[in-house]
């Protein structure tokens, strides 16, 4: 899954794809490089980010979705209005970082369109989630949360076969929490749904290199983490650098097979 943030303020590609034509070109390039789907978002959820309105989000993503009509797209949103418009324009998957806790209308929209859905774990909200995240056992708590949200989604008429789960790397988690989740990923694959992992360029990868104030990590570090997540059962990788991940994961697959 390639990432296109049509935002001025995303943590690693903020501003890069803010122009709709540039965003559409980037998405086409990602698909050429081997992405199975491109995730288009109009709101940053980085630590400290401010929420934007549905109108702002729609103004950012609609021109990009229109330009990419017919291509495999996902919409990164928690808002029913944005999801509904994106699905009308042909998006196939709704990537909701609130796991259906943000907008009570969203589950109905996903069910009505028969869309795919990603349910992600987040402790707190983007504005404050990194202030002091705490868990007794991060993996057990994330697993319990995802299981509960999966049950909820199915109770709302969304087909279980259409749902993937995501531990939410960096969403209300310390560096150690993030790596423990990846280390024990098999406890999450045990939930029986495909796992999506989004660690691409995230600050934990910069912090383990010795920079305590890092805001991003490198492509090489992203690829290293993705390969080991693959070995532990992850099957969808949300990444900014598609070619590098496709090549590395093809090699990893050749080894594990
Ligand atoms: N991470 C980000 C945004 N959306 N969705 C899922 N399912 N999993 C993730 O790990 C995830 C996500 C944050 O990354 P990015 O989109 O690059 O940055 P920003 O939120 O600043 O736009």
Coordinates of N, CA, C and O in Angstrom, one line a residue, residues 104-256:
X104 N -20.0 8.0 14.0 CA -21.0 6.9 14.1 C -21.6 6.5 12.8 O -22.2 5.4 12.7
X105 N -21.5 7.4 11.8 CA -22.1 7.0 10.5 C -21.1 6.2 9.6 O -21.6 5.7 8.6
X106 N -19.9 6.1 10.0 CA -18.9 5.5 9.1 C -19.2 4.0 8.8 O -19.1 3.6 7.7
X107 N -19.5 3.3 9.8 CA -19.7 1.8 9.6 C -20.8 1.6 8.6 O -20.7 0.7 7.8
X108 N -21.9 2.4 8.7 CA -23.0 2.2 7.7 C -22.6 2.5 6.3 O -23.0 1.7 5.4
X109 N -21.7 3.5 6.1 CA -21.2 3.8 4.8 C -20.4 2.6 4.2 O -20.5 2.2 3.1
X110 N -19.5 2.1 5.1 CA -18.6 1.0 4.6 C -19.5 -0.2 4.3 O -19.3 -0.9 3.2
X111 N -20.5 -0.5 5.1 CA -21.4 -1.7 4.9 C -22.2 -1.5 3.6 O -22.2 -2.4 2.8
X112 N -22.7 -0.3 3.5 CA -23.6 -0.1 2.3 C -22.8 -0.3 1.0 O -23.4 -0.8 0.0
X113 N -21.6 0.2 1.0 CA -20.8 0.1 -0.3 C -20.1 -1.3 -0.4 O -19.4 -1.5 -1.4
X114 N -20.2 -2.1 0.6 CA -19.4 -3.4 0.6 C -17.9 -3.2 0.4 O -17.2 -4.0 -0.2
X115 N -17.4 -2.1 1.1 CA -16.0 -1.8 0.9 C -15.1 -2.6 1.9 O -15.6 -3.2 2.9
X116 N -13.9 -2.6 1.6 CA -12.9 -3.2 2.5 C -12.7 -2.1 3.6 O -12.9 -0.9 3.4
X117 N -12.2 -2.6 4.8 CA -12.0 -1.7 5.9 C -10.7 -2.1 6.7 O -10.5 -3.3 6.9
X118 N -9.9 -1.1 7.1 CA -8.8 -1.3 8.0 C -9.2 -0.7 9.3 O -9.5 0.5 9.4
X119 N -9.1 -1.5 10.4 CA -9.3 -1.1 11.7 C -7.9 -1.0 12.4 O -7.2 -2.0 12.5
X120 N -7.6 0.2 12.9 CA -6.3 0.5 13.5 C -6.4 0.8 15.0 O -7.3 1.4 15.4
X121 N -5.4 0.3 15.7 CA -5.4 0.7 17.2 C -4.7 2.0 17.4 O -3.7 2.3 16.8
X122 N -5.3 2.8 18.2 CA -4.7 4.1 18.7 C -5.1 4.3 20.1 O -6.2 4.2 20.5
X123 N -4.1 4.7 20.9 CA -4.4 5.1 22.3 C -4.4 6.6 22.4 O -3.5 7.2 22.0
X124 N -5.6 7.2 22.8 CA -5.7 8.6 22.8 C -6.0 9.2 21.5 O -6.6 8.5 20.6
X125 N -5.6 10.5 21.2 CA -5.9 11.1 20.0 C -4.6 11.8 19.5 O -3.7 12.1 20.3
X126 N -4.5 12.0 18.1 CA -3.3 12.5 17.6 C -2.7 13.7 18.4 O -1.5 13.8 18.6
X127 N -3.6 14.7 18.8 CA -3.1 15.9 19.4 C -2.2 15.6 20.7 O -1.2 16.3 20.9
X128 N -2.5 14.5 21.4 CA -1.9 14.3 22.7 C -1.4 12.9 22.9 O -0.8 12.5 24.0
X129 N -1.5 12.0 21.9 CA -1.3 10.6 22.1 C 0.1 10.2 22.5 O 0.3 9.1 23.1
X130 N 1.1 11.1 22.2 CA 2.5 10.7 22.5 C 2.9 11.3 23.8 O 4.1 11.2 24.2
X131 N 2.0 11.9 24.6 CA 2.4 12.6 25.8 C 3.0 11.6 26.8 O 4.1 11.9 27.4
X132 N 2.3 10.6 27.1 CA 2.8 9.6 28.1 C 2.1 8.3 27.9 O 1.4 7.8 28.8
X133 N 2.3 7.6 26.7 CA 1.5 6.4 26.5 C 1.9 5.3 27.5 O 3.1 5.1 27.7
X134 N 0.9 4.6 28.0 CA 1.2 3.5 29.0 C 0.3 2.3 28.8 O -0.8 2.4 28.4
X135 N 0.9 1.1 29.0 CA 0.2 -0.1 28.9 C 0.8 -1.1 29.9 O 1.9 -1.0 30.3
X136 N -0.1 -2.0 30.4 CA 0.4 -3.1 31.2 C 1.1 -4.1 30.3 O 2.2 -4.5 30.6
X137 N 0.4 -4.5 29.2 CA 1.0 -5.4 28.2 C 0.5 -4.9 26.9 O -0.7 -5.2 26.5
X138 N 1.3 -4.2 26.2 CA 0.9 -3.5 25.0 C 0.3 -4.5 23.9 O -0.7 -4.2 23.3
X139 N 0.9 -5.6 23.8 CA 0.4 -6.5 22.7 C -0.9 -7.1 23.1 O -1.9 -7.2 22.3
X140 N -1.1 -7.5 24.4 CA -2.4 -8.1 24.8 C -3.5 -7.0 24.7 O -4.6 -7.3 24.3
X141 N -3.1 -5.8 25.1 CA -4.2 -4.7 25.0 C -4.6 -4.4 23.6 O -5.7 -4.2 23.3
X142 N -3.6 -4.3 22.7 CA -3.9 -4.0 21.3 C -4.7 -5.2 20.7 O -5.7 -5.0 20.0
X143 N -4.3 -6.4 21.0 CA -5.1 -7.6 20.5 C -6.5 -7.5 21.0 O -7.4 -7.8 20.2
X144 N -6.7 -7.2 22.3 CA -8.1 -7.2 22.8 C -8.9 -6.1 22.1 O -10.0 -6.3 21.8
X145 N -8.3 -5.0 21.9 CA -8.9 -3.8 21.3 C -9.3 -4.2 19.8 O -10.5 -4.0 19.4
X146 N -8.4 -4.8 19.1 CA -8.7 -5.1 17.7 C -9.8 -6.1 17.6 O -10.7 -6.1 16.7
X147 N -9.7 -7.1 18.5 CA -10.8 -8.1 18.5 C -12.1 -7.5 18.7 O -13.1 -7.9 18.1
X148 N -12.2 -6.6 19.7 CA -13.5 -6.0 20.1 C -14.0 -5.1 18.9 O -15.2 -5.1 18.5
X149 N -13.1 -4.4 18.2 CA -13.5 -3.5 17.1 C -13.9 -4.4 15.9 O -14.8 -4.0 15.1
X150 N -13.3 -5.5 15.7 CA -13.7 -6.4 14.6 C -15.1 -6.9 14.9 O -15.9 -6.9 14.0
X151 N -15.4 -7.3 16.1 CA -16.7 -7.8 16.5 C -17.7 -6.7 16.2 O -18.8 -6.9 15.7
X152 N -17.4 -5.5 16.6 CA -18.3 -4.3 16.4 C -18.5 -4.1 15.0 O -19.7 -4.0 14.5
X153 N -17.5 -4.1 14.1 CA -17.7 -3.8 12.7 C -18.6 -4.9 12.1 O -19.5 -4.5 11.3
X154 N -18.4 -6.1 12.4 CA -19.2 -7.2 11.9 C -20.7 -7.0 12.3 O -21.6 -7.2 11.6
X155 N -20.9 -6.6 13.6 CA -22.2 -6.3 14.1 C -22.9 -5.2 13.3 O -24.1 -5.1 13.3
X156 N -22.1 -4.4 12.6 CA -22.7 -3.3 11.9 C -22.9 -3.6 10.4 O -23.2 -2.8 9.6
X157 N -22.7 -4.9 10.1 CA -23.0 -5.4 8.7 C -21.9 -5.4 7.8 O -22.0 -5.5 6.6
X158 N -20.6 -5.2 8.3 CA -19.4 -5.2 7.5 C -18.9 -6.6 7.5 O -18.8 -7.3 8.5
X159 N -18.7 -7.2 6.3 CA -18.2 -8.6 6.2 C -16.9 -8.8 6.8 O -15.9 -8.0 6.5
X160 N -16.7 -9.8 7.7 CA -15.5 -10.0 8.3 C -14.3 -10.2 7.3 O -13.2 -9.8 7.5
X161 N -14.7 -10.9 6.2 CA -13.7 -11.2 5.1 C -13.2 -9.9 4.5 O -12.2 -9.9 3.8
X162 N -13.8 -8.8 4.7 CA -13.4 -7.5 4.1 C -12.5 -6.7 5.0 O -12.2 -5.5 4.7
X163 N -12.2 -7.2 6.2 CA -11.6 -6.4 7.3 C -10.1 -6.8 7.5 O -9.8 -8.0 7.6
X164 N -9.2 -5.8 7.6 CA -7.9 -6.1 8.0 C -7.6 -5.2 9.3 O -8.3 -4.3 9.6
X165 N -6.6 -5.7 10.0 CA -6.3 -5.1 11.4 C -4.9 -4.5 11.4 O -4.0 -5.0 10.6
X166 N -4.7 -3.5 12.2 CA -3.4 -2.8 12.2 C -3.1 -2.4 13.6 O -3.9 -1.7 14.3
X167 N -1.9 -2.7 14.1 CA -1.5 -2.4 15.5 C -1.3 -0.9 15.7 O -1.2 -0.4 16.9
X168 N -1.2 -0.1 14.6 CA -1.1 1.4 14.8 C 0.2 1.8 15.3 O 0.3 2.5 16.4
X169 N 1.3 1.5 14.6 CA 2.6 1.8 15.0 C 2.7 3.4 15.2 O 2.4 4.1 14.2
X170 N 3.1 3.8 16.4 CA 3.3 5.3 16.6 C 2.1 6.0 17.1 O 2.1 7.2 17.3
X171 N 1.0 5.3 17.2 CA -0.3 5.9 17.6 C -0.5 5.7 19.1 O -1.2 4.8 19.5
X172 N 0.1 6.6 20.0 CA 0.0 6.4 21.4 C 0.9 5.3 21.9 O 0.4 4.4 22.7
X173 N 2.1 5.3 21.4 CA 3.1 4.2 21.8 C 4.5 4.8 21.8 O 4.9 5.6 21.0
X174 N 5.3 4.2 22.8 CA 6.7 4.6 22.8 C 7.5 3.7 21.8 O 6.9 2.8 21.2
X175 N 8.7 4.1 21.7 CA 9.6 3.3 20.8 C 9.5 1.8 21.2 O 9.3 0.9 20.3
X176 N 9.7 1.5 22.5 CA 9.6 0.2 23.0 C 8.3 -0.5 22.7 O 8.3 -1.7 22.3
X177 N 7.2 0.2 22.9 CA 5.9 -0.4 22.6 C 5.8 -0.8 21.1 O 5.3 -1.9 20.8
X178 N 6.3 0.1 20.2 CA 6.2 -0.2 18.8 C 7.0 -1.4 18.4 O 6.5 -2.3 17.7
X179 N 8.2 -1.6 19.0 CA 9.0 -2.7 18.6 C 8.5 -4.0 19.3 O 8.7 -5.1 18.7
X180 N 7.9 -3.9 20.5 CA 7.4 -5.1 21.1 C 6.2 -5.6 20.3 O 6.0 -6.8 20.1
X181 N 5.4 -4.7 19.7 CA 4.3 -5.1 18.9 C 4.8 -5.8 17.7 O 4.2 -6.9 17.3
X182 N 5.9 -5.3 17.1 CA 6.4 -6.0 15.9 C 7.0 -7.4 16.3 O 6.9 -8.4 15.6
X183 N 7.7 -7.4 17.4 CA 8.4 -8.6 17.9 C 7.3 -9.7 18.1 O 7.6 -10.9 17.8
X184 N 6.2 -9.3 18.7 CA 5.2 -10.3 19.0 C 4.0 -10.3 18.1 O 2.8 -10.5 18.5
X185 N 4.2 -9.9 16.8 CA 3.1 -9.7 15.9 C 2.3 -11.0 15.7 O 1.1 -10.9 15.4
X186 N 2.9 -12.2 15.9 CA 2.1 -13.4 15.8 C 0.9 -13.5 16.7 O -0.1 -14.1 16.4
X187 N 1.0 -12.7 17.8 CA -0.2 -12.7 18.7 C -1.4 -11.9 18.1 O -2.5 -12.1 18.5
X188 N -1.0 -11.1 17.1 CA -2.1 -10.4 16.4 C -2.6 -11.1 15.2 O -3.8 -11.1 14.9
X189 N -1.7 -11.8 14.5 CA -2.2 -12.6 13.4 C -3.1 -13.7 13.9 O -4.0 -14.2 13.2
X190 N -3.0 -14.1 15.2 CA -3.9 -15.1 15.8 C -5.3 -14.6 15.8 O -6.2 -15.5 15.9
X191 N -5.6 -13.3 15.5 CA -7.0 -12.9 15.5 C -7.7 -13.3 14.2 O -8.9 -13.2 14.0
X192 N -6.9 -13.8 13.2 CA -7.5 -14.4 12.1 C -7.7 -13.5 10.9 O -8.3 -13.9 9.9
X193 N -7.3 -12.3 11.0 CA -7.5 -11.3 9.9 C -6.2 -10.9 9.3 O -5.2 -10.9 10.1
X194 N -6.1 -10.5 8.1 CA -4.8 -10.0 7.6 C -4.3 -8.8 8.4 O -5.1 -8.0 8.8
X195 N -3.0 -8.7 8.6 CA -2.5 -7.6 9.4 C -1.8 -6.6 8.5 O -0.9 -6.9 7.6
X196 N -2.1 -5.3 8.7 CA -1.5 -4.2 8.0 C -0.5 -3.6 9.0 O -0.8 -3.4 10.1
X197 N 0.7 -3.3 8.5 CA 1.7 -2.6 9.3 C 2.2 -1.3 8.7 O 2.5 -1.3 7.5
X198 N 2.1 -0.2 9.4 CA 2.6 1.1 8.9 C 3.7 1.6 9.8 O 3.5 2.4 10.7
X199 N 5.0 1.2 9.5 CA 6.1 1.7 10.2 C 7.0 2.6 9.3 O 7.9 3.3 9.8
X200 N 6.6 2.7 8.0 CA 7.4 3.4 7.1 C 7.8 4.8 7.5 O 6.9 5.6 7.8
X201 N 9.1 5.1 7.6 CA 9.7 6.4 7.9 C 9.3 6.9 9.3 O 9.5 8.1 9.6
X202 N 8.7 6.1 10.2 CA 8.2 6.6 11.5 C 9.4 6.9 12.4 O 10.5 6.4 12.3
X203 N 9.1 7.8 13.3 CA 10.2 8.4 14.1 C 10.9 7.4 15.0 O 12.1 7.5 15.3
X204 N 10.2 6.3 15.4 CA 10.9 5.2 16.2 C 12.2 4.7 15.5 O 13.1 4.4 16.1
X205 N 12.1 4.7 14.1 CA 13.2 4.2 13.3 C 14.4 5.2 13.4 O 15.5 4.8 13.3
X206 N 14.1 6.5 13.5 CA 15.1 7.5 13.7 C 15.7 7.5 15.1 O 16.9 7.6 15.3
X207 N 14.8 7.2 16.1 CA 15.2 7.3 17.5 C 16.2 6.1 17.8 O 17.1 6.3 18.6
X208 N 15.9 4.9 17.2 CA 16.9 3.8 17.5 C 18.2 4.1 16.9 O 19.2 3.4 17.3
X209 N 18.3 5.0 16.0 CA 19.7 5.4 15.4 C 20.4 6.4 16.3 O 21.5 6.9 16.0
X210 N 19.8 6.8 17.5 CA 20.5 7.6 18.4 C 20.0 9.1 18.4 O 20.5 9.8 19.2
X211 N 19.0 9.4 17.6 CA 18.5 10.8 17.6 C 17.2 10.8 18.4 O 16.2 10.5 17.8
X212 N 17.3 11.2 19.6 CA 16.1 11.2 20.5 C 15.0 12.1 20.0 O 13.8 11.9 20.3
X213 N 15.3 13.1 19.2 CA 14.3 14.0 18.7 C 13.9 13.7 17.3 O 13.2 14.6 16.7
X214 N 14.3 12.6 16.8 CA 14.0 12.3 15.4 C 12.5 12.4 15.1 O 11.7 12.0 15.9
X215 N 12.1 13.0 14.0 CA 10.7 13.0 13.5 C 10.4 12.0 12.5 O 9.3 11.7 12.2
X216 N 11.5 11.5 11.8 CA 11.3 10.5 10.8 C 12.4 9.4 10.9 O 13.4 9.6 11.6
X217 N 12.2 8.3 10.1 CA 13.3 7.3 10.0 C 13.6 7.2 8.5 O 12.9 7.7 7.7
X218 N 14.7 6.4 8.2 CA 15.1 6.3 6.8 C 14.4 5.2 6.1 O 13.7 4.4 6.7
X219 N 14.5 5.2 4.8 CA 13.9 4.2 4.0 C 14.5 2.8 4.3 O 13.8 1.8 4.4
X220 N 15.8 2.8 4.5 CA 16.5 1.5 4.8 C 16.0 0.9 6.1 O 15.7 -0.3 6.2
X221 N 15.8 1.7 7.1 CA 15.3 1.2 8.4 C 13.9 0.8 8.2 O 13.5 -0.2 8.8
X222 N 13.1 1.5 7.4 CA 11.7 1.1 7.2 C 11.6 -0.3 6.5 O 10.8 -1.1 6.9
X223 N 12.5 -0.5 5.5 CA 12.5 -1.8 4.8 C 12.9 -2.9 5.8 O 12.3 -4.0 5.8
X224 N 13.9 -2.7 6.6 CA 14.3 -3.7 7.5 C 13.2 -4.1 8.5 O 13.0 -5.3 8.7
X225 N 12.5 -3.1 9.0 CA 11.4 -3.5 9.9 C 10.2 -4.2 9.1 O 9.6 -5.1 9.7
X226 N 10.0 -3.8 7.9 CA 8.9 -4.4 7.1 C 9.2 -5.8 6.8 O 8.3 -6.7 6.9
X227 N 10.5 -6.1 6.5 CA 10.8 -7.5 6.2 C 10.6 -8.4 7.4 O 10.0 -9.5 7.3
X228 N 11.0 -8.0 8.6 CA 10.8 -8.8 9.8 C 9.3 -8.9 10.2 O 8.8 -9.9 10.7
X229 N 8.5 -7.8 9.9 CA 7.1 -7.9 10.1 C 6.4 -8.9 9.2 O 5.5 -9.7 9.6
X230 N 7.0 -8.9 7.9 CA 6.5 -9.9 7.0 C 6.7 -11.3 7.5 O 5.8 -12.2 7.5
X231 N 7.9 -11.6 8.0 CA 8.3 -12.9 8.5 C 7.4 -13.3 9.7 O 7.1 -14.5 9.9
X232 N 6.9 -12.3 10.4 CA 6.0 -12.6 11.6 C 4.5 -12.5 11.2 O 3.7 -12.6 12.1
X233 N 4.2 -12.4 9.9 CA 2.9 -12.6 9.5 C 2.1 -11.4 8.9 O 1.0 -11.5 8.5
X234 N 2.8 -10.2 8.9 CA 2.1 -9.1 8.3 C 1.9 -9.3 6.8 O 2.8 -9.9 6.2
X235 N 0.8 -8.8 6.2 CA 0.7 -9.1 4.8 C 0.4 -7.8 4.0 O 0.4 -7.8 2.8
X236 N 0.1 -6.7 4.7 CA -0.1 -5.4 4.0 C 0.9 -4.4 4.6 O 0.9 -4.3 5.8
X237 N 1.6 -3.7 3.8 CA 2.6 -2.8 4.3 C 2.3 -1.4 3.7 O 2.3 -1.2 2.5
X238 N 2.0 -0.5 4.6 CA 1.7 0.9 4.3 C 3.0 1.7 4.2 O 3.6 2.0 5.2
X239 N 3.4 2.1 3.0 CA 4.8 2.6 2.8 C 4.9 3.8 1.9 O 4.0 4.0 1.0
X240 N 5.9 4.6 2.1 CA 6.1 5.8 1.3 C 7.0 5.5 0.1 O 7.0 6.1 -0.9
X241 N 7.9 4.5 0.3 CA 8.9 4.1 -0.7 C 8.6 2.8 -1.3 O 9.1 1.7 -0.8
X242 N 7.8 2.8 -2.3 CA 7.2 1.5 -2.8 C 8.2 0.6 -3.4 O 8.3 -0.6 -3.1
X243 N 9.0 1.1 -4.3 CA 10.0 0.2 -5.0 C 10.9 -0.5 -4.1 O 11.0 -1.8 -4.2
X244 N 11.4 0.2 -3.1 CA 12.3 -0.5 -2.2 C 11.6 -1.6 -1.4 O 12.2 -2.6 -1.1
X245 N 10.4 -1.3 -1.0 CA 9.7 -2.3 -0.2 C 9.3 -3.5 -1.1 O 9.4 -4.7 -0.7
X246 N 8.9 -3.3 -2.3 CA 8.5 -4.4 -3.2 C 9.7 -5.3 -3.5 O 9.6 -6.5 -3.4
X247 N 10.8 -4.7 -3.7 CA 12.0 -5.5 -4.0 C 12.5 -6.3 -2.7 O 12.7 -7.5 -2.8
X248 N 12.5 -5.6 -1.6 CA 12.9 -6.3 -0.4 C 11.9 -7.4 0.0 O 12.3 -8.5 0.4
X249 N 10.6 -7.1 -0.1 CA 9.7 -8.2 0.3 C 9.6 -9.3 -0.7 O 9.4 -10.5 -0.4
X250 N 9.9 -9.0 -2.0 CA 10.0 -10.1 -3.0 C 11.2 -11.1 -2.6 O 11.1 -12.3 -2.6
X251 N 12.3 -10.5 -2.2 CA 13.4 -11.3 -1.7 C 13.1 -12.1 -0.4 O 13.4 -13.3 -0.3
X252 N 12.4 -11.4 0.5 CA 12.0 -12.0 1.8 C 11.1 -13.2 1.5 O 11.2 -14.3 2.1
X253 N 10.2 -13.0 0.5 CA 9.2 -14.1 0.2 C 10.0 -15.3 -0.4 O 9.7 -16.4 -0.1
X254 N 10.9 -15.0 -1.3 CA 11.7 -16.0 -1.9 C 12.4 -16.9 -0.8 O 12.5 -18.1 -1.0
X255 N 12.9 -16.2 0.2 CA 13.7 -16.9 1.2 C 12.7 -17.8 2.1 O 12.9 -18.9 2.3
X256 N 11.6 -17.2 2.4 CA 10.7 -17.9 3.4 C 9.9 -19.0 2.7 O 9.5 -20.0 3.3

